[in-house]
Amino acid sequence: MISIEKYGNLDWLGSNIIIVGDYAVDFKKSRISRGEERIKLEPLAMELLCYLVSRKGEYVSQRELLKNVWGGRVVSDNAIRRVVKKLRDALGDEPRDPKYIKTVPNKGYLLIADVVIDEHQPIPPIPKTAIEADQNETSSTDLKTFQSKQPQPVTKTSDKHKTRKLVVLTLLTVFALIFALYLLSSTVFKSDDTVSITSLMSMPGEEHWTDYNAQNSAIIFSHRKTANGFFDLYLRTADKHTIRKLTNGGANHNAPSWSNDGKKIAYQRQLGDKAELVILSISESMKVEKSEVIYSYDSLQPSLDWSPDDSSLYFAHRQSIDHPYSIFSINITTREITQITFPNIGNLGDYAAQFSPDGRFLATFRYLRYGLVHLIIVDVTRGKILSDRKVESTPITLSWNNKSTGVYFSTKGKLHFFNNEKQSFTSLPIEGYELKSVFAHCGNDCLIANTADDNNRDVKELANPFFSSENDQLDFFELPMLGDEGHPIYSNDPDEVVFRAVIKNTSQIVSYSAQVGLEVLTQFDRGYRINNLQFNPKQDLVLGLQEEQIFVLDVGTGNIEFVSKQMENAQRPNWSDDGQSIYYSRRELGTTALIKYNLQSGEHERLLENIIEAKEDKGGRHIYLLNNDGELHKAQIGNLEQSKFIGNIPIFSNISWHIFDHTLYYSAPEGKNFTLNKIDMQTKQTTTIPWLKNTYYAKFELHSSGKKLLLLQENTPSTELVEIRNL
């Protein structure tokens, strides 16, 4: 790590605590404090703050940060933005109204908060060689003009600042004593119970599905360099310096799993919706001696684990599209297939199955519906379910601890542990890291996991590929990168978008336009699941789902009204053309029922069965009805029983369909690729073009001109494999 010691020895700090804005900064202890609040910073965030303080009043480019904070290591722009965001979050700083760190377009970052230091301990100057290359890229005239507009470094402490500094130091001393007494008296945590995280490797791109084998101390993992690239398999040997690529593109190579004896690696090779179970035989020199396909099937669910005796593989599979995923086993000698779990649900089903190290228990996640997942633990020897517990959000993977007493998993960036003996959940704080998945145990109180860049998807605007833009000068939104975003829609102003964004770890509904910028429309106090946003065509009302409950947000007042009950499990709400009614579907009497809600009277009217979504056309004369079989029909308002068939549309929740100018547009999956399709409803002519590659999500919104599309797209992935110890 590069620290401020590079620019001047830390002795210049002495025992003083520097004041940056409202915070007291202790560089040596890597923490900031304000009143009773004490925040520990991860090393890179503190390195960044240290460097910004030393460059107070000057812009700092990403290139300069790479050289002086990251020590010249090759990292993505997202990695830099992630650390900047963590520092801003710690300081309570808002990018759109900054009080500490200002982003200067095409320049970099600027520390704008006051910095209070002793006049006898000035900030050491940065050696010219550290910054001259960056400044050479800007003319001297431009640089002087820019710097003259910025706050200049503080070199003398005012009486007011001295008083504030004395108060802060006194408070810090008092709270340090209180905290020390608490640690001595606490029976909950021991002083050596600090969870530590160490980076295993940091390759440009995304690492996922990782397994560790104690027999040869080797790690196998899947990796891809780009958001639309294929996952390949890589092996890191025991010397921790050799990484060997085992596969070469053409398909996704997912869910690698070591056999218990360390002599074989099984994985799933997936291309589109076709999958193969492959076994690699590994030599003592850790090279592939043999590759064998033992089973071919249709699946989009990567999940794989060896049986305790290495005779079988356990994987997620479903017999048909009408069946949920279940856990199956295949005997690698006889190829006999056996169903292990039998979920009685009509959705995703069981996934991520893994045996405990002693072979007694099998754990799996059971996806019941959006946001509702249960952890199932089965006693294999007795065939008895020991646990069936709801977990927070939707975890991707799980891992037993080495003692076979419980299961680790991660949701919403946090690490969780389920103790199978005590039947209880515990959340473990992991400061400074955003965990994505937990993969395998690596010894006593040790896990292998990956951390994620929290800005993995962004709202983007693209040209409609069915429109020729040669004669059109289309302006596209350049949206701020907030992190976790979703469900973008256009408002009644075609130059404004509305979407869900996570702000301070809580989902909110926000609007954005080039004229106004970002505006937060809600003030939710916890992280609700928000989706299916729709803007009222006649007034400033936003329709959406919060935890499967329909709400209407008044943009002007911020008031929210719920128009359905959560136990209804409402789906796919849409406005009527006049903005006075809402169509939605719900499960009822073994099928789906189409419901119409009148905004003024508050009445619910049951219209039809076997309909999952309804949309009115412009003018409100006709309605388009999508049934459970994926058939789209057109009917007149008031005569819904008499309808005309338009075409077939996939009914998956990750695609969209829209009517524009007598044309039906819809996205459709082909494995992990998506096509964009249009049907001319007058001529019945259908046109299909390839669209999005190797992704999971293809929901889009049409601009009022029909020439642009609004959608979510994955950014270049940025994850890092880490080792977690002292659990």
GROMACS .gro file of N, CA, C and O in nm, residues 234 254 274 383 581 658:
model
   24
  234TYR      N    1  -1.041  -2.120  -1.423
  234TYR     CA    2  -0.902  -2.093  -1.389
  234TYR      C    3  -0.867  -2.170  -1.262
  234TYR      O    4  -0.952  -2.189  -1.174
  254ASN      N    5  -1.938  -2.291  -1.560
  254ASN     CA    6  -1.992  -2.248  -1.431
  254ASN      C    7  -1.975  -2.355  -1.323
  254ASN      O    8  -1.954  -2.472  -1.351
  274LYS      N    9  -2.874  -2.489  -2.320
  274LYS     CA   10  -2.821  -2.625  -2.321
  274LYS      C   11  -2.702  -2.633  -2.225
  274LYS      O   12  -2.615  -2.546  -2.226
  383GLY      N   13  -3.311  -3.906   0.592
  383GLY     CA   14  -3.408  -3.852   0.498
  383GLY      C   15  -3.505  -3.756   0.562
  383GLY      O   16  -3.622  -3.746   0.523
  581SER      N   17  -5.755   0.438  -1.376
  581SER     CA   18  -5.769   0.299  -1.332
  581SER      C   19  -5.635   0.228  -1.342
  581SER      O   20  -5.544   0.271  -1.414
  658HIS      N   21  -4.427  -0.383  -2.554
  658HIS     CA   22  -4.490  -0.252  -2.565
  658HIS      C   23  -4.557  -0.240  -2.702
  658HIS      O   24  -4.511  -0.298  -2.801
   0.00000   0.00000   0.00000
